[in-house]
């Protein structure tokens, strides 16, 4: 995700070295990782579309609408487990004194932003799926309601990140808010088991990891999961780069202010 130079730039906010800042800017502008992730995301997205539209069969009951399966579960997984899981882990690493670094706070925020986007897509595609299978766009089902609550919680977390304070106070407050929001994730996960809901339980794989759908459908879903993962990784890389450049800009601004002050003396 980042080089040692980039990480050190964020860890040590009191060191201002113009050569180091230039090196950071050069590394972010010429990042091969960013371009590789972006290209891989496009390839897997196109492959998912091709497999979904031209290779996989229609469902006996749902017909053409079954193709929502290649979008809805992947974005839901990427939101609940990948994005919000990363936010939770990064927040814990900030709170743990031995691993405390502003790098983790920025990673937590970036992943939460992507998770909110993915979760919104989850609700949208789930609503379309519900209209097809249940005959309604929305119902106050336990899984759906708790997912909507989760979206509100993480929007609140992003709002908390905009509050004023010192860097350390803000990062600690952000981490606590993230852990509070994360409480709803396992509740969403187990909601279909704990309550009698309209939302189906996992039905593509058996507990023994055997496919219950045709191989082409399973393969397409797998590519869809890979695609959402790569898109998350690409957006994380770009979002982190933006935060890094903001830090560099602030440091350069400080350097200019110091130079201006020296010239006045």
PDB file of N, CA and C in Angstrom, residues 46-123:
ATOM      1  N   UNK A  46     -14.996  -6.060 -16.549  1.00  0.00           N
ATOM      2  CA  UNK A  46     -15.446  -6.444 -17.891  1.00  0.00           C
ATOM      3  C   UNK A  46     -15.675  -7.948 -17.981  1.00  0.00           C
ATOM      4  N   UNK A  47     -14.804  -8.722 -17.333  1.00  0.00           N
ATOM      5  CA  UNK A  47     -14.964 -10.176 -17.344  1.00  0.00           C
ATOM      6  C   UNK A  47     -16.244 -10.587 -16.621  1.00  0.00           C
ATOM      7  N   UNK A  48     -16.541  -9.926 -15.512  1.00  0.00           N
ATOM      8  CA  UNK A  48     -17.767 -10.223 -14.774  1.00  0.00           C
ATOM      9  C   UNK A  48     -18.993  -9.936 -15.629  1.00  0.00           C
ATOM     10  N   UNK A  49     -18.994  -8.791 -16.306  1.00  0.00           N
ATOM     11  CA  UNK A  49     -20.122  -8.421 -17.172  1.00  0.00           C
ATOM     12  C   UNK A  49     -20.278  -9.432 -18.292  1.00  0.00           C
ATOM     13  N   UNK A  50     -19.178  -9.813 -18.925  1.00  0.00           N
ATOM     14  CA  UNK A  50     -19.239 -10.777 -20.040  1.00  0.00           C
ATOM     15  C   UNK A  50     -19.776 -12.122 -19.577  1.00  0.00           C
ATOM     16  N   UNK A  51     -19.246 -12.622 -18.463  1.00  0.00           N
ATOM     17  CA  UNK A  51     -19.721 -13.905 -17.942  1.00  0.00           C
ATOM     18  C   UNK A  51     -21.187 -13.840 -17.538  1.00  0.00           C
ATOM     19  N   UNK A  52     -21.564 -12.733 -16.894  1.00  0.00           N
ATOM     20  CA  UNK A  52     -22.938 -12.611 -16.398  1.00  0.00           C
ATOM     21  C   UNK A  52     -23.947 -12.520 -17.526  1.00  0.00           C
ATOM     22  N   UNK A  53     -23.616 -11.774 -18.566  1.00  0.00           N
ATOM     23  CA  UNK A  53     -24.589 -11.524 -19.639  1.00  0.00           C
ATOM     24  C   UNK A  53     -24.609 -12.605 -20.717  1.00  0.00           C
ATOM     25  N   UNK A  54     -23.469 -13.243 -20.963  1.00  0.00           N
ATOM     26  CA  UNK A  54     -23.387 -14.123 -22.125  1.00  0.00           C
ATOM     27  C   UNK A  54     -23.077 -15.591 -21.812  1.00  0.00           C
ATOM     28  N   UNK A  55     -22.604 -15.878 -20.613  1.00  0.00           N
ATOM     29  CA  UNK A  55     -22.185 -17.250 -20.315  1.00  0.00           C
ATOM     30  C   UNK A  55     -23.126 -17.941 -19.330  1.00  0.00           C
ATOM     31  N   UNK A  56     -23.475 -17.265 -18.256  1.00  0.00           N
ATOM     32  CA  UNK A  56     -24.290 -17.902 -17.216  1.00  0.00           C
ATOM     33  C   UNK A  56     -25.740 -18.052 -17.673  1.00  0.00           C
ATOM     34  N   UNK A  57     -26.426 -19.103 -17.218  1.00  0.00           N
ATOM     35  CA  UNK A  57     -27.818 -19.332 -17.618  1.00  0.00           C
ATOM     36  C   UNK A  57     -28.794 -18.513 -16.779  1.00  0.00           C
ATOM     37  N   UNK A  58     -30.021 -18.401 -17.271  1.00  0.00           N
ATOM     38  CA  UNK A  58     -31.093 -17.798 -16.489  1.00  0.00           C
ATOM     39  C   UNK A  58     -31.509 -18.753 -15.371  1.00  0.00           C
ATOM     40  N   UNK A  59     -32.063 -18.185 -14.294  1.00  0.00           N
ATOM     41  CA  UNK A  59     -32.564 -19.011 -13.199  1.00  0.00           C
ATOM     42  C   UNK A  59     -33.970 -19.505 -13.526  1.00  0.00           C
ATOM     43  N   UNK A  60     -34.308 -20.690 -13.012  1.00  0.00           N
ATOM     44  CA  UNK A  60     -35.610 -21.288 -13.293  1.00  0.00           C
ATOM     45  C   UNK A  60     -36.759 -20.419 -12.798  1.00  0.00           C
ATOM     46  N   UNK A  61     -36.566 -19.756 -11.668  1.00  0.00           N
ATOM     47  CA  UNK A  61     -37.639 -18.953 -11.080  1.00  0.00           C
ATOM     48  C   UNK A  61     -37.439 -17.451 -11.291  1.00  0.00           C
ATOM     49  N   UNK A  62     -36.193 -16.988 -11.214  1.00  0.00           N
ATOM     50  CA  UNK A  62     -35.925 -15.558 -11.298  1.00  0.00           C
ATOM     51  C   UNK A  62     -35.631 -15.081 -12.708  1.00  0.00           C
ATOM     52  N   UNK A  63     -35.327 -16.020 -13.588  1.00  0.00           N
ATOM     53  CA  UNK A  63     -35.033 -15.655 -14.960  1.00  0.00           C
ATOM     54  C   UNK A  63     -33.786 -14.799 -15.087  1.00  0.00           C
ATOM     55  N   UNK A  64     -33.879 -13.698 -15.857  1.00  0.00           N
ATOM     56  CA  UNK A  64     -32.731 -12.848 -16.136  1.00  0.00           C
ATOM     57  C   UNK A  64     -32.264 -12.095 -14.895  1.00  0.00           C
ATOM     58  N   UNK A  65     -33.183 -11.876 -13.953  1.00  0.00           N
ATOM     59  CA  UNK A  65     -32.861 -11.093 -12.752  1.00  0.00           C
ATOM     60  C   UNK A  65     -31.830 -11.771 -11.863  1.00  0.00           C
ATOM     61  N   UNK A  66     -31.558 -13.052 -12.087  1.00  0.00           N
ATOM     62  CA  UNK A  66     -30.575 -13.763 -11.266  1.00  0.00           C
ATOM     63  C   UNK A  66     -29.192 -13.128 -11.387  1.00  0.00           C
ATOM     64  N   UNK A  67     -28.979 -12.348 -12.436  1.00  0.00           N
ATOM     65  CA  UNK A  67     -27.683 -11.723 -12.638  1.00  0.00           C
ATOM     66  C   UNK A  67     -27.343 -10.683 -11.576  1.00  0.00           C
ATOM     67  N   UNK A  68     -28.320 -10.272 -10.793  1.00  0.00           N
ATOM     68  CA  UNK A  68     -28.040  -9.407  -9.652  1.00  0.00           C
ATOM     69  C   UNK A  68     -27.150 -10.109  -8.627  1.00  0.00           C
ATOM     70  N   UNK A  69     -27.155 -11.443  -8.649  1.00  0.00           N
ATOM     71  CA  UNK A  69     -26.302 -12.200  -7.732  1.00  0.00           C
ATOM     72  C   UNK A  69     -24.820 -11.929  -7.962  1.00  0.00           C
ATOM     73  N   UNK A  70     -24.478 -11.503  -9.157  1.00  0.00           N
ATOM     74  CA  UNK A  70     -23.076 -11.271  -9.466  1.00  0.00           C
ATOM     75  C   UNK A  70     -22.619  -9.878  -9.022  1.00  0.00           C
ATOM     76  N   UNK A  71     -23.571  -9.083  -8.505  1.00  0.00           N
ATOM     77  CA  UNK A  71     -23.254  -7.738  -8.030  1.00  0.00           C
ATOM     78  C   UNK A  71     -23.544  -7.596  -6.532  1.00  0.00           C
ATOM     79  N   UNK A  72     -24.745  -7.998  -6.121  1.00  0.00           N
ATOM     80  CA  UNK A  72     -25.184  -7.741  -4.741  1.00  0.00           C
ATOM     81  C   UNK A  72     -24.314  -8.415  -3.676  1.00  0.00           C
ATOM     82  N   UNK A  73     -24.094  -9.727  -3.712  1.00  0.00           N
ATOM     83  CA  UNK A  73     -23.232 -10.330  -2.680  1.00  0.00           C
ATOM     84  C   UNK A  73     -21.797  -9.795  -2.683  1.00  0.00           C
ATOM     85  N   UNK A  74     -21.165  -9.585  -3.856  1.00  0.00           N
ATOM     86  CA  UNK A  74     -19.801  -9.047  -3.820  1.00  0.00           C
ATOM     87  C   UNK A  74     -19.688  -7.669  -3.175  1.00  0.00           C
ATOM     88  N   UNK A  75     -20.612  -6.747  -3.498  1.00  0.00           N
ATOM     89  CA  UNK A  75     -20.507  -5.412  -2.902  1.00  0.00           C
ATOM     90  C   UNK A  75     -20.857  -5.454  -1.415  1.00  0.00           C
ATOM     91  N   UNK A  76     -21.774  -6.357  -1.036  1.00  0.00           N
ATOM     92  CA  UNK A  76     -22.110  -6.494   0.387  1.00  0.00           C
ATOM     93  C   UNK A  76     -20.913  -7.023   1.167  1.00  0.00           C
ATOM     94  N   UNK A  77     -20.244  -8.020   0.618  1.00  0.00           N
ATOM     95  CA  UNK A  77     -19.058  -8.570   1.286  1.00  0.00           C
ATOM     96  C   UNK A  77     -17.957  -7.517   1.396  1.00  0.00           C
ATOM     97  N   UNK A  78     -17.744  -6.778   0.301  1.00  0.00           N
ATOM     98  CA  UNK A  78     -16.687  -5.770   0.305  1.00  0.00           C
ATOM     99  C   UNK A  78     -16.970  -4.677   1.332  1.00  0.00           C
ATOM    100  N   UNK A  79     -18.245  -4.344   1.523  1.00  0.00           N
ATOM    101  CA  UNK A  79     -18.604  -3.298   2.489  1.00  0.00           C
ATOM    102  C   UNK A  79     -18.457  -3.789   3.915  1.00  0.00           C
ATOM    103  N   UNK A  80     -19.159  -4.876   4.259  1.00  0.00           N
ATOM    104  CA  UNK A  80     -19.222  -5.325   5.650  1.00  0.00           C
ATOM    105  C   UNK A  80     -17.907  -5.879   6.166  1.00  0.00           C
ATOM    106  N   UNK A  81     -17.266  -6.709   5.372  1.00  0.00           N
ATOM    107  CA  UNK A  81     -16.118  -7.446   5.886  1.00  0.00           C
ATOM    108  C   UNK A  81     -14.779  -6.849   5.457  1.00  0.00           C
ATOM    109  N   UNK A  82     -14.663  -6.450   4.206  1.00  0.00           N
ATOM    110  CA  UNK A  82     -13.385  -5.935   3.719  1.00  0.00           C
ATOM    111  C   UNK A  82     -13.173  -4.488   4.165  1.00  0.00           C
ATOM    112  N   UNK A  83     -14.088  -3.602   3.786  1.00  0.00           N
ATOM    113  CA  UNK A  83     -13.897  -2.178   4.083  1.00  0.00           C
ATOM    114  C   UNK A  83     -14.044  -1.878   5.568  1.00  0.00           C
ATOM    115  N   UNK A  84     -15.173  -2.284   6.157  1.00  0.00           N
ATOM    116  CA  UNK A  84     -15.388  -1.978   7.569  1.00  0.00           C
ATOM    117  C   UNK A  84     -14.484  -2.809   8.474  1.00  0.00           C
ATOM    118  N   UNK A  85     -14.107  -3.992   8.016  1.00  0.00           N
ATOM    119  CA  UNK A  85     -13.150  -4.787   8.767  1.00  0.00           C
ATOM    120  C   UNK A  85     -11.799  -4.093   8.829  1.00  0.00           C
ATOM    121  N   UNK A  86     -11.382  -3.513   7.704  1.00  0.00           N
ATOM    122  CA  UNK A  86     -10.124  -2.770   7.668  1.00  0.00           C
ATOM    123  C   UNK A  86     -10.192  -1.541   8.568  1.00  0.00           C
ATOM    124  N   UNK A  87     -11.321  -0.843   8.536  1.00  0.00           N
ATOM    125  CA  UNK A  87     -11.491   0.331   9.399  1.00  0.00           C
ATOM    126  C   UNK A  87     -11.387  -0.058  10.871  1.00  0.00           C
ATOM    127  N   UNK A  88     -12.020  -1.168  11.227  1.00  0.00           N
ATOM    128  CA  UNK A  88     -11.984  -1.625  12.616  1.00  0.00           C
ATOM    129  C   UNK A  88     -10.573  -2.006  13.035  1.00  0.00           C
ATOM    130  N   UNK A  89      -9.894  -2.770  12.197  1.00  0.00           N
ATOM    131  CA  UNK A  89      -8.533  -3.202  12.505  1.00  0.00           C
ATOM    132  C   UNK A  89      -7.586  -2.002  12.615  1.00  0.00           C
ATOM    133  N   UNK A  90      -7.688  -1.079  11.676  1.00  0.00           N
ATOM    134  CA  UNK A  90      -6.816   0.099  11.695  1.00  0.00           C
ATOM    135  C   UNK A  90      -7.086   0.954  12.934  1.00  0.00           C
ATOM    136  N   UNK A  91      -8.340   1.032  13.343  1.00  0.00           N
ATOM    137  CA  UNK A  91      -8.690   1.804  14.547  1.00  0.00           C
ATOM    138  C   UNK A  91      -8.099   1.161  15.792  1.00  0.00           C
ATOM    139  N   UNK A  92      -8.148  -0.167  15.849  1.00  0.00           N
ATOM    140  CA  UNK A  92      -7.547  -0.869  16.986  1.00  0.00           C
ATOM    141  C   UNK A  92      -6.038  -0.657  17.016  1.00  0.00           C
ATOM    142  N   UNK A  93      -5.411  -0.662  15.853  1.00  0.00           N
ATOM    143  CA  UNK A  93      -3.965  -0.452  15.784  1.00  0.00           C
ATOM    144  C   UNK A  93      -3.589   0.958  16.215  1.00  0.00           C
ATOM    145  N   UNK A  94      -4.488   1.930  15.963  1.00  0.00           N
ATOM    146  CA  UNK A  94      -4.219   3.276  16.462  1.00  0.00           C
ATOM    147  C   UNK A  94      -4.337   3.318  17.987  1.00  0.00           C
ATOM    148  N   UNK A  95      -5.348   2.674  18.536  1.00  0.00           N
ATOM    149  CA  UNK A  95      -5.578   2.713  19.974  1.00  0.00           C
ATOM    150  C   UNK A  95      -4.501   1.951  20.747  1.00  0.00           C
ATOM    151  N   UNK A  96      -3.880   0.956  20.117  1.00  0.00           N
ATOM    152  CA  UNK A  96      -2.827   0.192  20.787  1.00  0.00           C
ATOM    153  C   UNK A  96      -1.539   1.015  20.764  1.00  0.00           C
ATOM    154  N   UNK A  97      -1.017   1.402  21.921  1.00  0.00           N
ATOM    155  CA  UNK A  97       0.145   2.318  21.960  1.00  0.00           C
ATOM    156  C   UNK A  97       1.346   1.843  21.145  1.00  0.00           C
ATOM    157  N   UNK A  98       1.605   0.546  21.106  1.00  0.00           N
ATOM    158  CA  UNK A  98       2.796   0.037  20.428  1.00  0.00           C
ATOM    159  C   UNK A  98       2.703   0.161  18.902  1.00  0.00           C
ATOM    160  N   UNK A  99       1.493   0.254  18.386  1.00  0.00           N
ATOM    161  CA  UNK A  99       1.327   0.348  16.922  1.00  0.00           C
ATOM    162  C   UNK A  99       0.738   1.684  16.509  1.00  0.00           C
ATOM    163  N   UNK A 100       0.650   2.618  17.424  1.00  0.00           N
ATOM    164  CA  UNK A 100      -0.010   3.903  17.131  1.00  0.00           C
ATOM    165  C   UNK A 100       0.743   4.678  16.067  1.00  0.00           C
ATOM    166  N   UNK A 101       0.024   5.035  15.016  1.00  0.00           N
ATOM    167  CA  UNK A 101       0.582   5.807  13.911  1.00  0.00           C
ATOM    168  C   UNK A 101      -0.559   6.507  13.205  1.00  0.00           C
ATOM    169  N   UNK A 102      -0.331   7.722  12.764  1.00  0.00           N
ATOM    170  CA  UNK A 102      -1.377   8.434  12.019  1.00  0.00           C
ATOM    171  C   UNK A 102      -1.704   7.729  10.714  1.00  0.00           C
ATOM    172  N   UNK A 103      -0.799   6.895  10.273  1.00  0.00           N
ATOM    173  CA  UNK A 103      -1.059   6.088   9.076  1.00  0.00           C
ATOM    174  C   UNK A 103      -2.334   5.273   9.251  1.00  0.00           C
ATOM    175  N   UNK A 104      -2.510   4.662  10.432  1.00  0.00           N
ATOM    176  CA  UNK A 104      -3.681   3.814  10.660  1.00  0.00           C
ATOM    177  C   UNK A 104      -4.967   4.632  10.688  1.00  0.00           C
ATOM    178  N   UNK A 105      -4.905   5.827  11.219  1.00  0.00           N
ATOM    179  CA  UNK A 105      -6.097   6.680  11.232  1.00  0.00           C
ATOM    180  C   UNK A 105      -6.530   7.025   9.818  1.00  0.00           C
ATOM    181  N   UNK A 106      -5.568   7.310   8.964  1.00  0.00           N
ATOM    182  CA  UNK A 106      -5.898   7.647   7.581  1.00  0.00           C
ATOM    183  C   UNK A 106      -6.403   6.421   6.819  1.00  0.00           C
ATOM    184  N   UNK A 107      -5.835   5.262   7.091  1.00  0.00           N
ATOM    185  CA  UNK A 107      -6.316   4.031   6.462  1.00  0.00           C
ATOM    186  C   UNK A 107      -7.750   3.745   6.895  1.00  0.00           C
ATOM    187  N   UNK A 108      -8.029   3.922   8.192  1.00  0.00           N
ATOM    188  CA  UNK A 108      -9.376   3.677   8.710  1.00  0.00           C
ATOM    189  C   UNK A 108     -10.396   4.585   8.026  1.00  0.00           C
ATOM    190  N   UNK A 109     -10.065   5.857   7.898  1.00  0.00           N
ATOM    191  CA  UNK A 109     -10.981   6.795   7.262  1.00  0.00           C
ATOM    192  C   UNK A 109     -11.209   6.494   5.792  1.00  0.00           C
ATOM    193  N   UNK A 110     -10.136   6.177   5.080  1.00  0.00           N
ATOM    194  CA  UNK A 110     -10.243   5.879   3.652  1.00  0.00           C
ATOM    195  C   UNK A 110     -11.112   4.648   3.417  1.00  0.00           C
ATOM    196  N   UNK A 111     -10.879   3.604   4.209  1.00  0.00           N
ATOM    197  CA  UNK A 111     -11.641   2.367   4.032  1.00  0.00           C
ATOM    198  C   UNK A 111     -13.114   2.560   4.387  1.00  0.00           C
ATOM    199  N   UNK A 112     -13.391   3.386   5.392  1.00  0.00           N
ATOM    200  CA  UNK A 112     -14.780   3.648   5.769  1.00  0.00           C
ATOM    201  C   UNK A 112     -15.523   4.377   4.651  1.00  0.00           C
ATOM    202  N   UNK A 113     -14.853   5.319   4.004  1.00  0.00           N
ATOM    203  CA  UNK A 113     -15.486   6.031   2.890  1.00  0.00           C
ATOM    204  C   UNK A 113     -15.877   5.061   1.781  1.00  0.00           C
ATOM    205  N   UNK A 114     -14.961   4.157   1.445  1.00  0.00           N
ATOM    206  CA  UNK A 114     -15.250   3.167   0.409  1.00  0.00           C
ATOM    207  C   UNK A 114     -16.345   2.217   0.874  1.00  0.00           C
ATOM    208  N   UNK A 115     -16.316   1.850   2.152  1.00  0.00           N
ATOM    209  CA  UNK A 115     -17.339   0.968   2.692  1.00  0.00           C
ATOM    210  C   UNK A 115     -18.720   1.580   2.619  1.00  0.00           C
ATOM    211  N   UNK A 116     -18.823   2.870   2.881  1.00  0.00           N
ATOM    212  CA  UNK A 116     -20.117   3.558   2.781  1.00  0.00           C
ATOM    213  C   UNK A 116     -20.640   3.508   1.346  1.00  0.00           C
ATOM    214  N   UNK A 117     -19.742   3.725   0.392  1.00  0.00           N
ATOM    215  CA  UNK A 117     -20.138   3.633  -1.021  1.00  0.00           C
ATOM    216  C   UNK A 117     -20.625   2.229  -1.355  1.00  0.00           C
ATOM    217  N   UNK A 118     -19.877   1.224  -0.954  1.00  0.00           N
ATOM    218  CA  UNK A 118     -20.263  -0.157  -1.221  1.00  0.00           C
ATOM    219  C   UNK A 118     -21.573  -0.520  -0.515  1.00  0.00           C
ATOM    220  N   UNK A 119     -21.752  -0.024   0.707  1.00  0.00           N
ATOM    221  CA  UNK A 119     -22.969  -0.362   1.441  1.00  0.00           C
ATOM    222  C   UNK A 119     -24.194   0.292   0.807  1.00  0.00           C
ATOM    223  N   UNK A 120     -24.019   1.499   0.294  1.00  0.00           N
ATOM    224  CA  UNK A 120     -25.118   2.146  -0.423  1.00  0.00           C
ATOM    225  C   UNK A 120     -25.492   1.332  -1.662  1.00  0.00           C
ATOM    226  N   UNK A 121     -24.480   0.827  -2.374  1.00  0.00           N
ATOM    227  CA  UNK A 121     -24.742  -0.029  -3.539  1.00  0.00           C
ATOM    228  C   UNK A 121     -25.413  -1.335  -3.109  1.00  0.00           C
ATOM    229  N   UNK A 122     -25.048  -1.822  -1.931  1.00  0.00           N
ATOM    230  CA  UNK A 122     -25.673  -3.033  -1.407  1.00  0.00           C
ATOM    231  C   UNK A 122     -27.166  -2.825  -1.193  1.00  0.00           C
ATOM    232  N   UNK A 123     -27.521  -1.698  -0.605  1.00  0.00           N
ATOM    233  CA  UNK A 123     -28.938  -1.406  -0.357  1.00  0.00           C
ATOM    234  C   UNK A 123     -29.695  -1.183  -1.662  1.00  0.00           C
TER     235      UNK A 123
END
